PDB file of C-alpha atoms in Angstrom:
ATOM      1  CA  MET Z  14      85.186 107.649 -20.468  1.00 51.00           C
ATOM      2  CA  SER Z  15      82.660 110.467 -19.935  1.00 62.00           C
ATOM      3  CA  GLN Z  16      79.383 110.660 -21.848  1.00 60.00           C
ATOM      4  CA  LEU Z  17      80.570 113.885 -23.481  1.00 57.00           C
ATOM      5  CA  ALA Z  18      83.686 112.113 -24.752  1.00 61.00           C
ATOM      6  CA  ASP Z  19      81.586 109.170 -25.927  1.00 61.00           C
ATOM      7  CA  ASN Z  20      79.263 111.531 -27.796  1.00 58.00           C
ATOM      8  CA  ILE Z  21      82.205 113.226 -29.482  1.00 60.00           C
ATOM      9  CA  ILE Z  22      83.499 109.869 -30.658  1.00 59.00           C
ATOM     10  CA  THR Z  23      80.274 108.015 -31.460  1.00 70.00           C
ATOM     11  CA  GLY Z  24      77.678 110.787 -31.579  1.00 76.00           C
ATOM     12  CA  PRO Z  25      74.649 111.170 -29.275  1.00 84.00           C
ATOM     13  CA  LEU Z  26      72.145 108.380 -28.723  1.00 93.00           C
ATOM     14  CA  VAL Z  27      69.230 109.118 -31.059  1.00 95.00           C
ATOM     15  CA  CYS Z  28      65.858 107.499 -30.349  1.00 95.00           C
ATOM     16  CA  GLN Z  29      62.629 107.466 -32.333  1.00 96.00           C
ATOM     17  CA  ALA Z  30      60.532 107.177 -29.150  1.00 95.00           C
ATOM     18  CA  ILE Z  31      61.094 107.970 -25.484  1.00 95.00           C
ATOM     19  CA  PRO Z  32      62.714 104.968 -23.744  1.00 96.00           C
ATOM     20  CA  THR Z  33      60.944 103.742 -20.623  1.00 94.00           C
ATOM     21  CA  GLU Z  34      64.258 102.830 -19.004  1.00 96.00           C
ATOM     22  CA  LYS Z  35      67.509 104.754 -18.731  1.00 96.00           C
ATOM     23  CA  ALA Z  36      69.548 104.380 -21.907  1.00 94.00           C
ATOM     24  CA  ALA Z  37      71.914 107.292 -21.243  1.00 95.00           C
ATOM     25  CA  ALA Z  38      71.872 110.426 -19.098  1.00 95.00           C
ATOM     26  CA  LEU Z  39      71.224 112.573 -22.172  1.00 96.00           C
ATOM     27  CA  ILE Z  40      69.546 111.431 -25.385  1.00 96.00           C
ATOM     28  CA  PHE Z  41      68.030 112.972 -28.495  1.00 96.00           C
ATOM     29  CA  VAL Z  42      64.468 111.961 -29.376  1.00 96.00           C
ATOM     30  CA  SER Z  43      63.118 112.722 -32.830  1.00 94.00           C
ATOM     31  CA  GLY Z  44      60.390 115.359 -32.672  1.00 94.00           C
ATOM     32  CA  LEU Z  45      61.113 116.268 -29.042  1.00 95.00           C
ATOM     33  CA  GLY Z  46      64.803 117.169 -28.993  1.00 95.00           C
ATOM     34  CA  TRP Z  47      67.281 116.693 -26.159  1.00 96.00           C
ATOM     35  CA  MET Z  48      65.972 114.823 -23.128  1.00 97.00           C
ATOM     36  CA  GLU Z  49      67.578 114.088 -19.772  1.00 96.00           C
ATOM     37  CA  TRP Z  50      66.990 111.230 -17.373  1.00 97.00           C
ATOM     38  CA  VAL Z  51      65.655 112.488 -14.020  1.00 97.00           C
ATOM     39  CA  GLU Z  52      64.827 110.730 -10.772  1.00 97.00           C
ATOM     40  CA  ILE Z  53      62.891 112.913  -8.331  1.00 96.00           C
ATOM     41  CA  THR Z  54      61.236 111.830  -5.090  1.00 96.00           C
ATOM     42  CA  GLY Z  55      58.773 113.663  -2.887  1.00 95.00           C
ATOM     43  CA  THR Z  56      56.405 116.253  -4.337  1.00 94.00           C
ATOM     44  CA  GLY Z  57      56.053 115.682  -8.055  1.00 95.00           C
ATOM     45  CA  ALA Z  58      57.882 112.357  -7.899  1.00 97.00           C
ATOM     46  CA  PHE Z  59      59.021 111.362 -11.369  1.00 97.00           C
ATOM     47  CA  GLN Z  60      61.463 108.950 -12.924  1.00 98.00           C
ATOM     48  CA  GLY Z  61      62.076 109.027 -16.637  1.00 97.00           C
ATOM     49  CA  TYR Z  62      63.105 111.244 -19.516  1.00 97.00           C
ATOM     50  CA  ARG Z  63      61.958 114.800 -19.948  1.00 97.00           C
ATOM     51  CA  THR Z  64      63.001 117.587 -22.296  1.00 97.00           C
ATOM     52  CA  LEU Z  65      65.714 119.976 -21.178  1.00 97.00           C
ATOM     53  CA  ARG Z  66      63.276 122.887 -21.625  1.00 97.00           C
ATOM     54  CA  CYS Z  67      60.364 121.247 -19.822  1.00 98.00           C
ATOM     55  CA  GLY Z  68      58.174 124.003 -18.354  1.00 98.00           C
ATOM     56  CA  ALA Z  69      59.580 126.836 -20.472  1.00 97.00           C
ATOM     57  CA  LEU Z  70      56.987 129.216 -21.923  1.00 96.00           C
ATOM     58  CA  GLU Z  71      56.769 129.267 -25.710  1.00 96.00           C
ATOM     59  CA  TRP Z  72      55.561 132.058 -27.988  1.00 95.00           C
ATOM     60  CA  GLY Z  73      53.420 129.941 -30.296  1.00 96.00           C
ATOM     61  CA  THR Z  74      53.646 130.955 -33.964  1.00 96.00           C
ATOM     62  CA  THR Z  75      51.870 127.951 -35.502  1.00 96.00           C
ATOM     63  CA  THR Z  76      48.153 127.188 -35.716  1.00 96.00           C
ATOM     64  CA  ALA Z  77      48.636 123.981 -33.704  1.00 97.00           C
ATOM     65  CA  PRO Z  78      51.230 123.136 -31.026  1.00 97.00           C
ATOM     66  CA  ARG Z  79      54.465 121.535 -32.177  1.00 96.00           C
ATOM     67  CA  SER Z  80      55.303 118.030 -30.981  1.00 95.00           C
ATOM     68  CA  TYR Z  81      57.137 119.418 -27.941  1.00 96.00           C
ATOM     69  CA  GLU Z  82      54.515 122.049 -27.023  1.00 97.00           C
ATOM     70  CA  ALA Z  83      51.123 122.188 -25.309  1.00 98.00           C
ATOM     71  CA  ASP Z  84      48.563 124.988 -25.500  1.00 98.00           C
ATOM     72  CA  LEU Z  85      48.002 127.070 -22.364  1.00 98.00           C
ATOM     73  CA  VAL Z  86      44.278 127.512 -22.959  1.00 98.00           C
ATOM     74  CA  GLY Z  87      42.883 125.535 -20.023  1.00 98.00           C
ATOM     75  CA  GLY Z  88      42.782 122.172 -21.793  1.00 98.00           C
ATOM     76  CA  LEU Z  89      43.140 118.800 -20.125  1.00 99.00           C
ATOM     77  CA  GLY Z  90      46.381 116.831 -19.971  1.00 98.00           C
ATOM     78  CA  SER Z  91      47.140 113.184 -19.266  1.00 98.00           C
ATOM     79  CA  LYS Z  92      49.067 112.263 -16.135  1.00 98.00           C
ATOM     80  CA  THR Z  93      50.352 109.253 -18.064  1.00 96.00           C
ATOM     81  CA  SER Z  94      51.384 110.496 -21.505  1.00 95.00           C
ATOM     82  CA  GLN Z  95      52.287 113.983 -20.203  1.00 97.00           C
ATOM     83  CA  ALA Z  96      53.630 112.874 -16.833  1.00 97.00           C
ATOM     84  CA  SER Z  97      56.834 114.911 -17.093  1.00 97.00           C
ATOM     85  CA  ILE Z  98      55.129 118.321 -17.330  1.00 98.00           C
ATOM     86  CA  TRP Z  99      52.634 117.426 -14.577  1.00 98.00           C
ATOM     87  CA  ALA Z 100      55.507 116.364 -12.312  1.00 98.00           C
ATOM     88  CA  TRP Z 101      57.394 119.560 -13.197  1.00 98.00           C
ATOM     89  CA  ALA Z 102      54.349 121.669 -12.243  1.00 98.00           C
ATOM     90  CA  GLN Z 103      54.128 119.993  -8.831  1.00 98.00           C
ATOM     91  CA  GLN Z 104      57.874 120.264  -8.209  1.00 97.00           C
ATOM     92  CA  ASN Z 105      57.769 124.024  -8.839  1.00 97.00           C
ATOM     93  CA  GLY Z 106      54.629 124.824  -6.830  1.00 96.00           C
ATOM     94  CA  HIS Z 107      52.402 125.415  -9.858  1.00 97.00           C
ATOM     95  CA  ALA Z 108      49.777 122.748  -9.058  1.00 98.00           C
ATOM     96  CA  VAL Z 109      46.498 123.521  -7.263  1.00 98.00           C
ATOM     97  CA  ALA Z 110      43.256 121.736  -6.459  1.00 98.00           C
ATOM     98  CA  SER Z 111      40.696 121.793  -9.247  1.00 97.00           C
ATOM     99  CA  ALA Z 112      38.289 123.871  -7.132  1.00 98.00           C
ATOM    100  CA  THR Z 113      40.792 126.731  -6.776  1.00 97.00           C
ATOM    101  CA  TRP Z 114      42.003 126.798 -10.404  1.00 98.00           C
ATOM    102  CA  THR Z 115      41.169 129.983 -12.324  1.00 97.00           C
ATOM    103  CA  THR Z 116      42.030 131.394 -15.708  1.00 97.00           C
ATOM    104  CA  ARG Z 117      44.829 133.965 -16.115  1.00 96.00           C
ATOM    105  CA  VAL Z 118      46.889 132.451 -13.291  1.00 96.00           C
ATOM    106  CA  PHE Z 119      49.826 130.184 -14.146  1.00 97.00           C
ATOM    107  CA  LYS Z 120      48.570 127.136 -12.252  1.00 98.00           C
ATOM    108  CA  PHE Z 121      47.880 123.537 -13.250  1.00 99.00           C
ATOM    109  CA  ALA Z 122      44.777 121.891 -11.757  1.00 99.00           C
ATOM    110  CA  ASP Z 123      44.705 118.407 -10.254  1.00 98.00           C
ATOM    111  CA  VAL Z 124      41.463 117.183 -11.861  1.00 98.00           C
ATOM    112  CA  ASP Z 125      41.460 113.464 -10.997  1.00 98.00           C
ATOM    113  CA  ALA Z 126      43.706 110.400 -10.839  1.00 97.00           C
ATOM    114  CA  ASN Z 127      44.319 110.460 -14.591  1.00 98.00           C
ATOM    115  CA  THR Z 128      43.931 114.086 -15.651  1.00 98.00           C
ATOM    116  CA  PHE Z 129      45.237 117.578 -14.984  1.00 99.00           C
ATOM    117  CA  ARG Z 130      44.312 120.948 -16.452  1.00 99.00           C
ATOM    118  CA  PHE Z 131      46.778 123.313 -18.095  1.00 99.00           C
ATOM    119  CA  PRO Z 132      46.783 127.050 -17.244  1.00 98.00           C
ATOM    120  CA  ASP Z 133      44.699 129.371 -19.429  1.00 98.00           C
ATOM    121  CA  LEU Z 134      46.764 132.446 -20.297  1.00 97.00           C
ATOM    122  CA  ARG Z 135      44.761 133.751 -23.251  1.00 96.00           C
ATOM    123  CA  GLY Z 136      44.515 137.540 -23.428  1.00 93.00           C
ATOM    124  CA  ILE Z 137      47.230 138.070 -20.792  1.00 91.00           C
ATOM    125  CA  PHE Z 138      50.527 139.956 -20.991  1.00 90.00           C
ATOM    126  CA  ALA Z 139      53.591 138.292 -19.475  1.00 90.00           C
ATOM    127  CA  ARG Z 140      55.618 140.262 -16.924  1.00 87.00           C
ATOM    128  CA  PHE Z 141      58.672 139.427 -14.850  1.00 88.00           C
ATOM    129  CA  THR Z 142      58.377 139.106 -11.078  1.00 88.00           C
ATOM    130  CA  GLY Z 143      59.513 141.858  -8.737  1.00 89.00           C
ATOM    131  CA  THR Z 144      57.762 144.163  -6.290  1.00 90.00           C
ATOM    132  CA  ASP Z 145      54.128 145.228  -6.679  1.00 87.00           C
ATOM    133  CA  ALA Z 146      54.180 149.034  -6.918  1.00 86.00           C
ATOM    134  CA  ASP Z 147      50.724 149.278  -5.315  1.00 86.00           C
ATOM    135  CA  THR Z 148      51.250 146.998  -2.321  1.00 87.00           C
ATOM    136  CA  GLY Z 149      55.024 146.841  -1.923  1.00 88.00           C
ATOM    137  CA  ALA Z 150      54.767 143.055  -1.737  1.00 89.00           C
ATOM    138  CA  ALA Z 151      56.798 140.579  -3.749  1.00 91.00           C
ATOM    139  CA  VAL Z 152      55.104 139.323  -6.911  1.00 88.00           C
ATOM    140  CA  PRO Z 153      55.115 135.494  -6.971  1.00 89.00           C
ATOM    141  CA  ILE Z 154      55.702 133.481 -10.136  1.00 89.00           C
ATOM    142  CA  GLY Z 155      52.461 132.722 -11.944  1.00 88.00           C
ATOM    143  CA  SER Z 156      50.345 135.325 -10.147  1.00 91.00           C
ATOM    144  CA  TYR Z 157      47.809 137.549 -11.940  1.00 90.00           C
ATOM    145  CA  LYS Z 158      47.008 141.234 -11.513  1.00 88.00           C
ATOM    146  CA  GLU Z 159      44.089 143.128 -13.040  1.00 87.00           C
ATOM    147  CA  ASP Z 160      44.813 146.029 -15.362  1.00 85.00           C
ATOM    148  CA  THR Z 161      45.687 149.306 -13.653  1.00 84.00           C
ATOM    149  CA  ILE Z 162      46.387 152.905 -14.622  1.00 84.00           C
ATOM    150  CA  LYS Z 163      49.094 154.891 -12.844  1.00 84.00           C
ATOM    151  CA  SER Z 164      47.759 157.744 -10.689  1.00 87.00           C
ATOM    152  CA  HIS Z 165      47.573 161.048 -12.579  1.00 84.00           C
ATOM    153  CA  GLN Z 166      45.535 164.268 -12.766  1.00 84.00           C
ATOM    154  CA  HIS Z 167      43.161 165.784 -15.300  1.00 79.00           C
ATOM    155  CA  GLY Z 168      42.673 169.546 -15.544  1.00 73.00           C
ATOM    156  CA  SER Z 169      39.377 171.392 -15.999  1.00 70.00           C
ATOM    157  CA  GLY Z 170      38.617 175.094 -16.458  1.00 63.00           C
ATOM    158  CA  ALA Z 171      35.823 177.556 -15.628  1.00 60.00           C
ATOM    159  CA  GLY Z 172      33.856 179.132 -18.472  1.00 58.00           C
ATOM    160  CA  GLY Z 173      33.775 182.735 -17.182  1.00 56.00           C
ATOM    161  CA  PHE Z 174      32.305 184.973 -14.485  1.00 55.00           C
ATOM    162  CA  VAL Z 175      29.476 187.522 -14.280  1.00 58.00           C
ATOM    163  CA  GLY Z 176      29.845 190.725 -12.264  1.00 58.00           C
ATOM    164  CA  GLY Z 177      33.574 190.614 -11.695  1.00 54.00           C
ATOM    165  CA  GLN Z 178      36.920 190.456 -13.417  1.00 56.00           C
ATOM    166  CA  TYR Z 179      38.346 187.708 -11.231  1.00 53.00           C
ATOM    167  CA  ALA Z 180      37.076 184.442  -9.810  1.00 52.00           C
ATOM    168  CA  SER Z 181      36.512 186.016  -6.407  1.00 55.00           C
ATOM    169  CA  GLY Z 182      34.432 188.843  -7.853  1.00 55.00           C
ATOM    170  CA  GLY Z 183      31.507 187.077  -9.503  1.00 55.00           C
ATOM    171  CA  ALA Z 184      29.560 183.887 -10.090  1.00 57.00           C
ATOM    172  CA  PRO Z 185      30.688 181.293 -12.633  1.00 57.00           C
ATOM    173  CA  THR Z 186      28.541 181.097 -15.757  1.00 58.00           C
ATOM    174  CA  GLY Z 187      29.676 177.621 -16.833  1.00 59.00           C
ATOM    175  CA  TYR Z 188      32.414 175.030 -16.582  1.00 59.00           C
ATOM    176  CA  SER Z 189      34.155 172.401 -18.652  1.00 62.00           C
ATOM    177  CA  ALA Z 190      34.598 168.804 -17.544  1.00 62.00           C
ATOM    178  CA  THR Z 191      36.742 165.957 -18.747  1.00 68.00           C
ATOM    179  CA  GLY Z 192      34.954 163.314 -20.780  1.00 74.00           C
ATOM    180  CA  ALA Z 193      35.379 159.555 -21.003  1.00 80.00           C
ATOM    181  CA  THR Z 194      37.602 158.212 -23.746  1.00 81.00           C
ATOM    182  CA  GLY Z 195      39.408 154.985 -24.561  1.00 83.00           C
ATOM    183  CA  THR Z 196      38.550 151.346 -25.157  1.00 86.00           C
ATOM    184  CA  ALA Z 197      37.637 148.269 -23.123  1.00 86.00           C
ATOM    185  CA  GLU Z 198      41.159 147.706 -21.758  1.00 83.00           C
ATOM    186  CA  THR Z 199      44.476 149.405 -21.098  1.00 84.00           C
ATOM    187  CA  ALA Z 200      47.118 147.868 -23.371  1.00 84.00           C
ATOM    188  CA  PRO Z 201      50.374 148.858 -25.071  1.00 85.00           C
ATOM    189  CA  LYS Z 202      51.047 148.261 -28.743  1.00 88.00           C
ATOM    190  CA  HIS Z 203      51.392 144.529 -29.118  1.00 87.00           C
ATOM    191  CA  THR Z 204      51.598 141.504 -31.400  1.00 92.00           C
ATOM    192  CA  SER Z 205      49.720 138.379 -30.340  1.00 92.00           C
ATOM    193  CA  PHE Z 206      51.063 134.825 -30.162  1.00 93.00           C
ATOM    194  CA  ALA Z 207      49.605 131.541 -28.923  1.00 96.00           C
ATOM    195  CA  PRO Z 208      50.379 130.844 -25.235  1.00 96.00           C
ATOM    196  CA  ARG Z 209      52.222 127.527 -25.045  1.00 96.00           C
ATOM    197  CA  ILE Z 210      54.553 125.567 -22.801  1.00 97.00           C
ATOM    198  CA  HIS Z 211      57.421 123.214 -23.553  1.00 96.00           C
ATOM    199  CA  ILE Z 212      56.466 119.711 -22.416  1.00 94.00           C
TER     200      ILE Z 212
END
C-alpha cells in the first residue's frame, strides 16, 4: 500500500523531534511542519529530514524567528544543528568562501568546519531575476545591484536678454538651474519586514 493510502487510513507519522534515521518518506514534526527524507551525494551531500520549504524566503512578522525560520542578518549557523539549510545552500550554488562573502548578496559563507554565515539582506528590496536593463545580461539568483535612476531630462530656462527681443539678438541677463532634492536613497512606498529563510 502507498504511503498516501497509509496516511489516509492511519494518519501521518507525527514526531516530537526530528528522527536521525528514516521513519517514513514524509513526516510531520511538531514546531517544524512537514519534512521529507532526502539523500543527496556530491556538492552539499546530505542525508536526513528537511522541511519541504527549506530555503524559501520568509517575510518575518515576529520580533524573533519562528521555530522553522532563521534571520538573514549575517548571523552564524551551525553545520550540525542546521545541516539541512547549509546543505541546501551548497546544492543550489549559494555558498561562497568566507573571504568573498558580502552583505546584500544572497550567499552563505563557509566560515570553518563547524560554522557557516547566513546572508545579510537588511535594507534590501527583493526582485525577480530577468535581464539587467543596463547591461543586457541575465540577472543571477542572489545577486545585488546598487540603486539606480532611469535616464531622464531636466529643463532649465533663461532669465531674459538685453538689447534684443530674441535670444540671438542680445546677451542673457540671468539663468535658472535645477536644484538638488530628495533623500539618501531612491525607494518606492514600502512596508518593512524581517528578512528570514525557512530552515
